[in-house]
XYZ file of C-alpha atoms in Angstrom:
669
model
C 35.155 -23.297 -53.840
C 33.357 -23.739 -50.375
C 34.761 -22.434 -47.190
C 34.098 -24.484 -44.131
C 35.653 -22.059 -41.624
C 36.529 -18.319 -42.158
C 40.193 -17.891 -42.786
C 40.922 -21.426 -43.884
C 41.095 -20.390 -47.566
C 43.323 -17.292 -46.951
C 45.089 -18.591 -43.926
C 44.373 -15.114 -42.360
C 42.862 -14.568 -38.851
C 39.646 -13.184 -40.286
C 37.578 -13.883 -37.198
C 39.834 -11.805 -35.052
C 39.783 -8.948 -37.739
C 35.861 -9.141 -37.578
C 35.890 -9.084 -33.812
C 38.090 -5.925 -33.883
C 35.910 -4.273 -36.458
C 32.694 -5.147 -34.406
C 34.329 -3.647 -31.219
C 34.699 -0.344 -32.945
C 31.082 -0.593 -34.197
C 29.810 -1.292 -30.599
C 31.176 1.803 -29.096
C 27.764 3.571 -29.330
C 26.252 0.884 -27.488
C 28.732 1.191 -24.773
C 27.914 4.795 -24.494
C 24.270 3.808 -24.010
C 25.064 1.498 -21.398
C 27.060 4.216 -19.368
C 24.099 6.415 -19.953
C 21.762 3.798 -18.694
C 23.736 3.184 -15.550
C 23.758 6.869 -14.871
C 19.904 6.953 -15.077
C 19.407 4.002 -12.979
C 21.662 5.638 -10.344
C 19.486 8.780 -10.470
C 16.321 6.749 -10.365
C 17.508 5.057 -7.170
C 18.348 8.362 -5.676
C 14.998 9.848 -6.684
C 13.193 6.878 -4.928
C 15.188 7.666 -1.921
C 14.094 11.265 -2.204
C 10.459 10.097 -2.692
C 10.737 7.842 0.316
C 12.115 10.720 2.515
C 9.366 13.169 1.499
C 6.714 10.420 1.884
C 7.919 9.886 5.459
C 8.008 13.537 6.056
C 4.377 13.816 4.650
C 3.206 11.163 6.903
C 4.843 12.630 10.153
C 3.606 16.196 9.291
C 0.046 14.972 8.525
C -0.152 13.452 12.143
C 1.214 16.634 13.468
C -1.400 18.589 11.651
C -4.098 17.256 13.953
C -4.970 19.590 17.055
C -5.635 16.359 19.099
C -2.026 15.468 18.880
C -1.080 18.295 21.105
C -4.121 18.067 23.409
C -3.788 16.054 26.586
C -5.353 17.173 29.840
C -4.393 15.373 33.077
C -7.165 15.310 35.615
C -7.001 13.851 39.088
C -9.029 13.427 42.393
C -6.954 13.504 45.669
C -9.328 10.909 47.042
C -9.949 8.320 44.274
C -12.451 6.492 46.570
C -14.881 9.407 46.359
C -14.710 10.162 42.584
C -12.793 9.749 39.312
C -12.233 12.464 36.797
C -11.346 12.788 32.975
C -11.002 15.902 30.907
C -10.950 16.750 27.141
C -9.392 19.539 25.245
C -11.928 22.133 26.291
C -10.976 21.748 29.882
C -9.245 24.732 31.475
C -6.435 24.167 34.075
C -7.766 24.724 37.444
C -8.553 23.008 40.827
C -11.814 22.403 42.633
C -12.988 21.451 46.056
C -15.408 18.530 45.854
C -17.729 17.235 48.607
C -20.290 14.444 47.686
C -23.371 14.598 49.815
C -25.436 12.010 48.089
C -24.960 9.584 45.163
C -27.638 9.136 42.472
C -29.559 5.990 42.752
C -31.883 3.946 40.378
C -35.232 2.910 41.962
C -35.880 -0.800 42.565
C -39.450 -2.192 43.307
C -40.173 -5.644 44.582
C -43.493 -7.546 44.129
C -45.033 -9.894 46.867
C -43.814 -13.421 46.599
C -45.498 -16.325 44.998
C -44.881 -19.979 45.918
C -43.565 -21.009 42.372
C -41.811 -19.205 39.675
C -43.102 -21.382 36.987
C -46.865 -21.448 37.788
C -49.365 -19.360 35.741
C -50.268 -15.961 36.921
C -52.137 -14.403 33.904
C -51.772 -12.075 31.114
C -52.669 -8.502 29.972
C -50.804 -5.087 29.204
C -48.647 -3.335 31.579
C -47.665 0.323 31.113
C -44.726 1.801 32.772
C -44.406 5.550 33.257
C -41.479 7.285 34.795
C -41.536 10.543 36.795
C -41.000 12.188 40.165
C -42.739 11.491 43.508
C -43.305 14.681 45.499
C -44.875 15.377 48.924
C -46.455 13.040 51.267
C -44.693 10.652 53.670
C -42.631 7.663 53.021
C -42.225 4.630 55.203
C -38.841 3.088 54.898
C -40.000 -0.192 56.408
C -42.932 -0.768 54.137
C -41.505 1.000 51.090
C -44.738 2.893 50.478
C -45.854 6.398 50.227
C -48.980 8.175 51.642
C -50.328 11.425 50.438
C -47.795 11.686 47.710
C -48.054 12.915 44.145
C -46.566 11.618 40.879
C -45.470 13.763 38.037
C -44.456 11.990 34.879
C -41.383 13.112 33.004
C -41.042 13.543 29.153
C -39.511 10.101 28.707
C -42.700 8.639 27.621
C -44.716 5.608 28.898
C -43.634 2.039 27.835
C -46.400 -0.638 27.184
C -45.545 -4.291 27.523
C -47.779 -7.160 26.434
C -47.943 -10.041 28.860
C -49.223 -13.321 27.259
C -52.129 -15.077 28.720
C -51.160 -17.662 31.554
C -47.658 -16.237 31.785
C -45.629 -17.403 34.824
C -43.370 -15.186 36.893
C -40.499 -16.168 34.787
C -42.447 -15.377 31.610
C -43.304 -11.919 33.008
C -39.675 -11.334 33.743
C -38.696 -12.355 30.225
C -41.302 -10.156 28.627
C -40.115 -7.064 30.510
C -36.668 -7.623 29.693
C -37.183 -8.342 26.010
C -39.371 -5.031 25.787
C -36.408 -2.753 26.178
C -38.515 -0.446 28.267
C -35.710 0.766 30.361
C -36.438 -1.659 33.225
C -34.601 -4.689 34.121
C -36.618 -7.480 35.718
C -35.222 -10.278 37.962
C -36.490 -12.914 40.454
C -35.205 -13.103 43.931
C -35.780 -15.952 46.259
C -36.154 -14.554 49.801
C -36.599 -17.972 51.622
C -40.038 -17.420 52.834
C -43.248 -19.480 52.248
C -43.850 -17.511 49.002
C -40.158 -16.812 48.250
C -40.150 -15.980 44.490
C -40.363 -12.126 44.106
C -40.149 -10.118 40.998
C -37.744 -7.160 41.273
C -37.881 -4.329 38.833
C -34.771 -2.131 38.490
C -34.853 1.268 36.554
C -31.909 1.421 34.065
C -31.492 5.178 34.937
C -30.727 6.910 38.136
C -32.348 10.232 39.332
C -35.396 11.268 41.253
C -37.367 11.842 38.185
C -37.018 8.138 37.210
C -39.429 6.632 39.807
C -41.910 4.225 38.254
C -45.647 4.084 38.022
C -46.997 0.788 36.628
C -50.651 0.495 35.298
C -52.190 -2.985 34.373
C -54.840 -2.842 31.649
C -58.392 -3.438 32.769
C -58.780 -6.503 30.687
C -55.880 -8.082 32.287
C -56.237 -11.071 34.732
C -56.739 -10.135 38.346
C -53.656 -11.902 39.618
C -51.435 -9.653 37.273
C -53.289 -6.653 38.642
C -52.702 -7.657 42.210
C -48.985 -8.257 41.417
C -47.992 -5.291 39.556
C -50.523 -2.275 39.808
C -48.479 0.343 41.393
C -49.183 4.123 41.691
C -47.102 5.927 44.186
C -49.750 8.624 44.308
C -52.441 6.199 45.494
C -52.321 5.195 49.007
C -54.072 1.924 48.466
C -52.807 1.354 44.841
C -49.023 0.338 45.586
C -48.594 -3.395 45.068
C -44.879 -3.129 44.894
C -42.360 -2.356 47.652
C -39.817 0.306 46.981
C -36.535 -1.147 48.214
C -34.235 1.486 46.714
C -35.384 4.947 46.404
C -34.800 6.997 43.148
C -32.632 9.915 43.935
C -30.190 12.619 42.440
C -26.592 13.010 43.152
C -25.927 16.069 45.382
C -22.384 17.489 45.531
C -20.601 20.665 45.924
C -17.807 22.290 44.004
C -15.993 25.058 45.551
C -19.101 25.390 47.850
C -21.661 25.667 45.124
C -24.237 22.959 45.654
C -25.081 20.958 42.311
C -27.761 18.398 41.856
C -27.611 15.992 38.907
C -29.673 12.799 38.111
C -26.680 10.575 37.403
C -23.324 9.937 39.179
C -21.382 10.626 35.991
C -21.655 14.461 35.373
C -20.088 15.941 32.221
C -21.944 19.376 32.353
C -20.752 20.827 35.680
C -17.316 21.798 34.623
C -16.638 22.646 30.835
C -14.684 19.678 29.316
C -14.561 17.713 32.574
C -16.417 14.477 33.357
C -16.836 13.587 37.067
C -17.920 10.156 38.278
C -19.058 10.138 41.688
C -18.218 6.918 43.607
C -19.112 7.462 47.341
C -20.318 10.166 49.829
C -17.611 12.244 51.387
C -16.664 12.592 54.996
C -14.537 15.578 54.055
C -13.862 17.648 50.873
C -11.390 16.350 48.352
C -9.449 18.281 45.552
C -10.081 17.861 41.812
C -7.191 19.214 39.734
C -7.152 19.763 35.991
C -3.845 20.486 34.184
C -2.839 20.889 30.653
C -0.213 18.086 29.894
C 2.436 20.032 28.025
C 4.708 17.016 27.633
C 2.516 15.618 24.819
C 3.002 19.028 22.911
C 6.760 19.000 23.557
C 7.077 15.563 22.058
C 5.057 16.593 19.091
C 7.230 19.640 18.490
C 10.333 17.382 18.909
C 8.952 15.124 16.283
C 8.228 18.112 13.945
C 11.705 19.336 14.278
C 13.182 15.840 13.842
C 10.950 15.206 10.706
C 12.088 18.540 9.141
C 15.787 17.885 9.865
C 15.849 14.321 8.738
C 14.308 15.360 5.259
C 16.889 18.259 4.963
C 19.883 16.025 5.859
C 18.731 13.341 3.481
C 18.641 15.869 0.640
C 21.993 17.210 1.690
C 23.573 13.721 1.477
C 22.458 13.170 -2.133
C 23.347 16.675 -3.333
C 26.692 17.460 -1.484
C 30.074 18.192 -3.401
C 33.335 17.064 -1.704
C 35.833 19.903 -2.582
C 38.806 17.926 -1.411
C 38.060 14.810 -3.462
C 36.238 16.860 -6.080
C 33.583 14.234 -5.838
C 29.918 15.115 -6.579
C 26.942 13.277 -5.127
C 24.395 11.637 -7.589
C 22.035 14.615 -7.463
C 24.607 17.473 -7.123
C 23.126 20.544 -8.831
C 19.821 18.681 -9.590
C 17.192 21.443 -10.180
C 14.263 19.378 -8.851
C 16.016 18.756 -5.536
C 16.905 22.400 -5.348
C 13.362 23.184 -5.883
C 12.274 20.934 -2.969
C 14.930 22.532 -0.654
C 13.836 26.150 -1.603
C 10.081 25.300 -1.114
C 10.808 23.897 2.271
C 12.651 27.098 3.373
C 10.013 29.177 1.949
C 7.354 27.608 4.291
C 9.675 27.915 7.244
C 10.057 31.680 6.667
C 6.415 32.453 6.355
C 4.337 34.437 8.946
C 1.157 32.975 10.021
C -1.977 35.206 9.503
C -3.937 36.485 12.412
C -4.315 39.564 14.529
C -3.008 38.093 17.787
C -0.845 35.251 19.095
C 2.404 33.595 17.877
C 3.083 34.159 14.098
C 6.568 32.769 13.578
C 8.281 29.616 14.632
C 10.996 31.660 16.180
C 8.191 33.152 18.481
C 7.941 29.774 20.189
C 11.819 28.986 20.276
C 12.292 27.063 17.031
C 15.048 28.599 14.732
C 16.977 27.518 11.676
C 20.726 27.368 12.172
C 23.643 27.975 9.691
C 23.471 24.298 8.682
C 19.935 24.677 7.450
C 18.383 22.551 10.223
C 16.063 23.416 13.007
C 16.910 23.954 16.675
C 14.764 24.273 19.803
C 15.134 26.713 22.676
C 13.436 24.598 25.357
C 13.165 27.335 27.885
C 11.375 29.662 25.103
C 9.243 26.834 24.093
C 7.950 26.101 27.605
C 7.293 29.801 28.213
C 5.254 30.070 24.888
C 3.051 26.983 25.893
C 2.550 28.503 29.327
C 1.594 31.892 28.036
C -0.889 31.079 25.278
C -1.379 27.411 24.731
C -4.211 27.603 22.101
C -2.024 29.993 19.958
C 0.939 27.786 20.477
C -0.967 24.746 19.085
C -2.317 26.877 16.231
C 1.423 27.409 15.165
C 1.494 23.758 14.009
C -2.014 22.248 13.607
C -4.809 22.825 11.383
C -8.324 23.265 13.021
C -10.925 25.367 14.584
C -11.466 26.168 18.306
C -14.660 27.508 19.824
C -14.999 29.262 23.150
C -18.610 28.799 23.404
C -20.323 25.406 24.415
C -23.198 25.705 21.983
C -21.038 26.271 19.081
C -18.853 23.379 17.896
C -16.293 23.570 15.109
C -17.077 20.713 12.704
C -14.972 20.928 9.388
C -13.577 23.261 6.696
C -12.735 23.385 3.119
C -9.709 24.384 1.016
C -11.259 27.832 0.744
C -11.419 28.450 4.449
C -8.661 30.938 5.586
C -7.070 31.283 9.094
C -8.489 33.746 11.190
C -10.926 34.701 14.061
C -14.587 34.723 13.264
C -17.550 36.181 15.111
C -20.630 33.730 15.141
C -24.079 35.087 15.932
C -27.133 32.640 16.003
C -30.493 34.090 15.307
C -32.297 30.779 15.736
C -31.341 27.292 16.616
C -32.506 24.247 14.844
C -35.798 22.614 15.854
C -37.728 19.387 15.175
C -40.996 19.142 13.416
C -44.022 18.035 15.449
C -47.778 17.600 15.594
C -49.845 17.830 18.802
C -53.027 15.810 19.231
C -55.870 16.314 21.591
C -56.786 12.623 22.313
C -60.462 12.590 23.178
C -61.080 8.864 23.474
C -58.781 6.220 24.843
C -61.019 3.366 24.500
C -60.464 1.912 20.972
C -61.857 -1.584 21.810
C -65.157 -0.945 19.928
C -63.493 0.596 16.807
C -62.931 -1.342 13.456
C -59.397 -1.809 12.098
C -59.999 1.016 9.531
C -61.162 3.508 12.355
C -58.075 2.599 14.260
C -55.809 3.264 11.279
C -53.825 6.614 11.375
C -52.266 7.994 8.180
C -48.855 9.555 8.549
C -46.366 11.637 6.497
C -43.133 12.094 8.180
C -40.181 13.725 6.346
C -42.236 13.333 3.163
C -42.623 9.565 3.488
C -46.264 8.539 3.596
C -47.311 5.472 5.686
C -50.081 4.387 8.120
C -50.226 2.514 11.334
C -53.174 0.775 13.159
C -53.492 0.951 16.962
C -54.524 -2.106 18.869
C -58.171 -2.801 19.567
C -58.150 -2.055 23.371
C -58.659 0.638 26.021
C -55.688 2.740 27.030
C -55.712 3.712 30.744
C -53.871 6.927 30.357
C -52.584 9.212 27.636
C -49.099 8.138 28.597
C -49.976 4.635 27.756
C -51.568 5.763 24.492
C -48.541 7.825 23.567
C -46.238 4.758 24.332
C -48.200 2.467 22.010
C -48.333 5.135 19.181
C -44.587 5.636 19.345
C -43.874 1.936 19.226
C -46.094 1.535 16.206
C -44.699 4.524 14.263
C -41.080 3.693 14.756
C -41.639 0.074 13.746
C -43.240 1.158 10.551
C -40.607 3.804 9.634
C -37.632 1.754 10.667
C -36.461 0.930 7.259
C -36.732 4.563 6.215
C -34.329 5.739 8.931
C -36.962 7.874 10.494
C -37.964 7.922 14.149
C -40.306 9.854 16.422
C -40.658 10.588 20.148
C -44.242 10.592 21.374
C -45.106 12.117 24.807
C -47.831 13.968 26.708
C -47.012 17.692 27.018
C -47.731 20.055 29.740
C -51.115 20.845 28.273
C -52.044 17.266 28.296
C -51.732 16.913 24.452
C -50.049 13.879 22.774
C -46.933 15.383 20.942
C -45.540 13.352 18.104
C -42.092 14.808 17.387
C -39.488 13.907 14.766
C -36.173 12.944 16.210
C -34.483 14.927 13.342
C -33.596 18.536 13.225
C -34.134 21.062 10.396
C -36.421 22.001 7.770
C -36.679 18.267 6.489
C -38.351 17.460 9.779
C -41.992 17.479 9.093
C -44.779 15.338 10.882
C -48.264 15.297 9.440
C -51.075 13.171 10.902
C -54.320 12.464 9.255
C -57.676 12.873 11.033
C -59.362 10.079 13.140
C -62.376 9.897 15.394
C -60.640 9.511 18.614
C -58.334 12.618 18.367
C -57.956 16.068 16.720
C -54.896 18.111 15.680
C -54.142 21.012 18.136
C -50.886 22.223 16.485
C -48.359 21.256 13.852
C -45.163 22.867 13.243
C -42.293 22.060 10.783
C -38.761 21.906 11.901
C -36.457 24.781 11.288
C -32.807 25.041 10.232
C -30.307 26.962 12.195
C -29.994 30.519 11.190
C -27.054 32.877 11.837
C -24.091 34.681 10.724
C -20.342 33.922 10.350
C -18.072 36.904 10.290
C -21.041 39.111 9.838
C -22.345 37.286 6.819
C -25.499 35.235 6.696
C -24.491 31.561 6.601
C -26.395 28.543 5.163
C -28.227 26.447 7.690
C -28.917 22.824 7.348
C -30.356 21.062 10.497
C -28.042 21.966 13.413
C -25.109 22.803 10.968
C -24.208 26.384 9.846
C -21.893 26.672 6.851
C -20.121 29.865 5.575
C -20.390 30.300 1.731
C -18.452 33.428 1.242
C -15.650 35.460 2.497
C -12.392 34.262 4.305
C -14.510 31.877 6.362
C -16.062 30.196 3.341
C -16.370 26.406 3.799
C -16.381 26.714 7.648
C -18.918 24.200 9.061
C -20.260 24.639 12.631
C -22.639 22.497 14.789
C -25.078 24.572 16.780
C -26.821 23.217 19.872
C -29.277 24.747 22.235
C -33.065 25.187 22.937
C -35.517 27.329 21.021
C -35.155 30.949 21.996
C -31.566 30.663 23.304
C -29.331 33.713 22.436
C -25.889 32.319 21.342
C -22.895 34.141 20.102
C -19.170 33.499 20.181
C -15.818 33.357 18.511
C -14.291 30.568 16.302
C -10.607 30.635 15.639
C -9.317 28.660 12.519
C -5.721 28.031 12.116
C -3.377 26.372 9.692
C 0.009 25.960 11.261
C 3.375 24.964 10.001
C 2.938 21.196 10.315
C -0.173 21.545 8.121
C 1.590 23.667 5.480
C 4.471 21.284 5.451
C 2.016 18.420 5.064
C 0.334 20.020 2.153
C 3.702 20.882 0.486
C 4.758 17.380 0.769
C 1.503 16.066 -0.713
C 1.983 18.406 -3.633
C 5.522 17.080 -4.149
C 4.245 13.620 -4.115
C 1.406 13.920 -6.535
C 1.459 12.387 -9.982
C 2.264 15.612 -11.621
C 4.650 16.804 -8.768
C 8.331 17.631 -9.035
C 9.541 14.140 -7.748
C 7.215 11.923 -9.944
C 7.726 14.214 -13.039
C 11.516 13.676 -12.606
C 11.066 9.917 -12.120
C 8.712 9.674 -15.066
C 11.279 11.584 -17.220
C 14.088 9.100 -16.153
C 11.869 6.066 -16.899
C 11.153 7.472 -20.349
C 14.721 8.021 -20.990
C 15.512 4.384 -19.886
C 12.593 3.220 -22.179
C 14.127 5.113 -24.907
C 17.612 3.595 -24.318
C 15.846 0.087 -24.301
C 14.530 0.814 -27.684
C 17.941 2.032 -28.978
C 19.499 -1.248 -27.636
C 16.968 -3.254 -29.906
C 17.721 -0.996 -32.836
C 21.472 -1.448 -32.357
C 21.230 -5.187 -31.811
C 19.526 -5.424 -35.312
C 22.038 -2.974 -36.857
C 25.119 -4.715 -35.510
C 23.764 -8.114 -36.766
C 23.486 -6.642 -40.148
C 26.941 -5.064 -40.035
C 28.551 -8.381 -38.794
C 26.740 -10.249 -41.490
C 27.975 -7.766 -44.111
C 31.494 -8.100 -42.752
C 31.347 -11.860 -42.737
C 30.032 -11.872 -46.459
C 32.845 -9.652 -47.555
C 35.530 -11.540 -45.751
C 34.038 -14.820 -46.984
C 34.273 -13.762 -50.524
C 37.799 -12.589 -49.907
C 38.686 -15.887 -48.251
C 37.309 -17.781 -51.395
C 39.294 -15.485 -53.711
C 42.465 -15.767 -51.915
C 41.918 -19.487 -51.724
C 41.560 -19.664 -55.468
C 44.518 -17.479 -56.066
C 46.617 -19.637 -53.707
C 45.353 -22.736 -55.620
C 46.324 -21.085 -59.052
C 49.723 -20.097 -57.484
C 50.456 -23.470 -56.448
C 49.386 -24.917 -59.881
C 51.583 -22.344 -61.668
C 54.464 -23.099 -59.369
C 54.106 -26.805 -60.015
C 53.901 -26.256 -63.848
C 56.924 -24.044 -63.748
C 58.963 -26.448 -61.677
C 57.983 -29.049 -64.325
C 58.979 -26.993 -67.147
C 62.335 -26.231 -65.495
C 62.945 -29.823 -64.917
C 62.382 -30.694 -68.584
C 64.546 -27.837 -69.705
C 67.317 -29.049 -67.474
C 66.955 -32.634 -68.927
C 67.109 -31.256 -72.492
C 70.064 -29.262 -72.019
C 72.121 -32.126 -70.573
C 71.675 -34.074 -73.806
């Protein structure tokens, strides 16, 4: 007998019975759902913990930098005379400034021509820079008589002027050459109004110009530009602005500088002179402690925000007997304990502040930080460098030629003595140039083989006569630097005090090597490889690499310093390295946030539990389907059986009723 709907055969509510039975079977799934909800709540809480620690880490990271606490205010009472700026090395002080003379860049003006676009000629011009001494100067004519010219070490600059060049072409060629001179054309309104004006890009009395036009140049170009301030009859140009140094006094001490922007008169201070003084003005340099106060307030705020955030997730309300989601959680307790352990540490070092309480920061009974503003200000005023070291990570040097560069995780806080035995130098080769006339030499004879920093190349000088060694040096420098440009190598070529042409690498250290092959027009005088800096840090020989000195052993291991100075300088000083509380909190937070850190480990554990629950859901879904199917099979069989029994019962009842009726009929007869 087929059953179309469960319960039809028996007349019983079998669907309801199955639902009740399945409700009992589903109780383990309900427990899983409750557990899943608990895990999700904790996962959300740990995400908040991670966000709070991440914010804390970011804030402490920025507060770990010394520059966060360093801000120096510098001012000039009379802002029309000078401006001033200061960096972290500047000490608070005031100075009396009197400007006697501003630095100027020389300007030379050529005689006028009728038209700026008419051909003048071509050739090679060489510009040398130096100092004009002695003799007399006529301000009306802009010419010298009886003067001498002493070239500086800037090197000569050669510029090729194409044949039949106009005044405009000459201007453009000079500007394109990048020789440190700007050319312009001025119309003075005369019969021959167009005048070429040359302006040096650098100020200072040692930046006067001497211009030599090559012998093979057109006469008109020679007449226009040949200019030797040491030759009474050889000055084609008129000096309209004299090259001069800045002259000023600081607290009565007279100082002369080639530029109006001076950064080496007062340590950490840059002065820009604007005008000559009528009377002295005051330059004031002060440490701006408001920046540091703000940084400390941010430090305290960041710590307190994290502590309060953790409290809100772990508190237990005794009145309501309600626990927070992470009450008693061991991972959060670990974070809280580690935070307190950092705060309670004492910084290393023989002197200065060592505990946060030394600068007015204490932990109250609620577990949050408080600031004693008076004590904080007094601490900053008394020892600002040590105060900054309480929070930041970094090194400070009290010597101009010793600059702290970097450190590694092995570097420990402390004060380290630095002694320099030799500064880094550059490799060079000096040449005695015996012949400046290369016009008769073949290309192979004009070719020079080179090996700079281990890179072998060759250059070929032009087939021409060089008027001076400075002109030769300028041409050689241009050729070498063009050839080595892609190798990242460059040289400076100049004429030294002995009259030799010195080819010097622009790189410091033992890698700096300059080797020049022989040629008929010069011979080698001296060659010397560069040397690395050599010295000790904390009494132990350190590793030199160019200008950088790195400690390899001891507490200073990993400390890297940049050493500057001239060969023969005696340099010594102290470098102090600190790792303050902001740095330590920053490192602690980074550790907590790492993939294997306490927070990520707990989040990973919860996610694994949720994944396990998800798998258990799948397993229970299949199991419940099987249980329900079994129940339905059994109750379907029961329904069929009861239906058959009901049918048989009805049949028997009918038969009995029929027999009873027949019996009654028989009895009545």
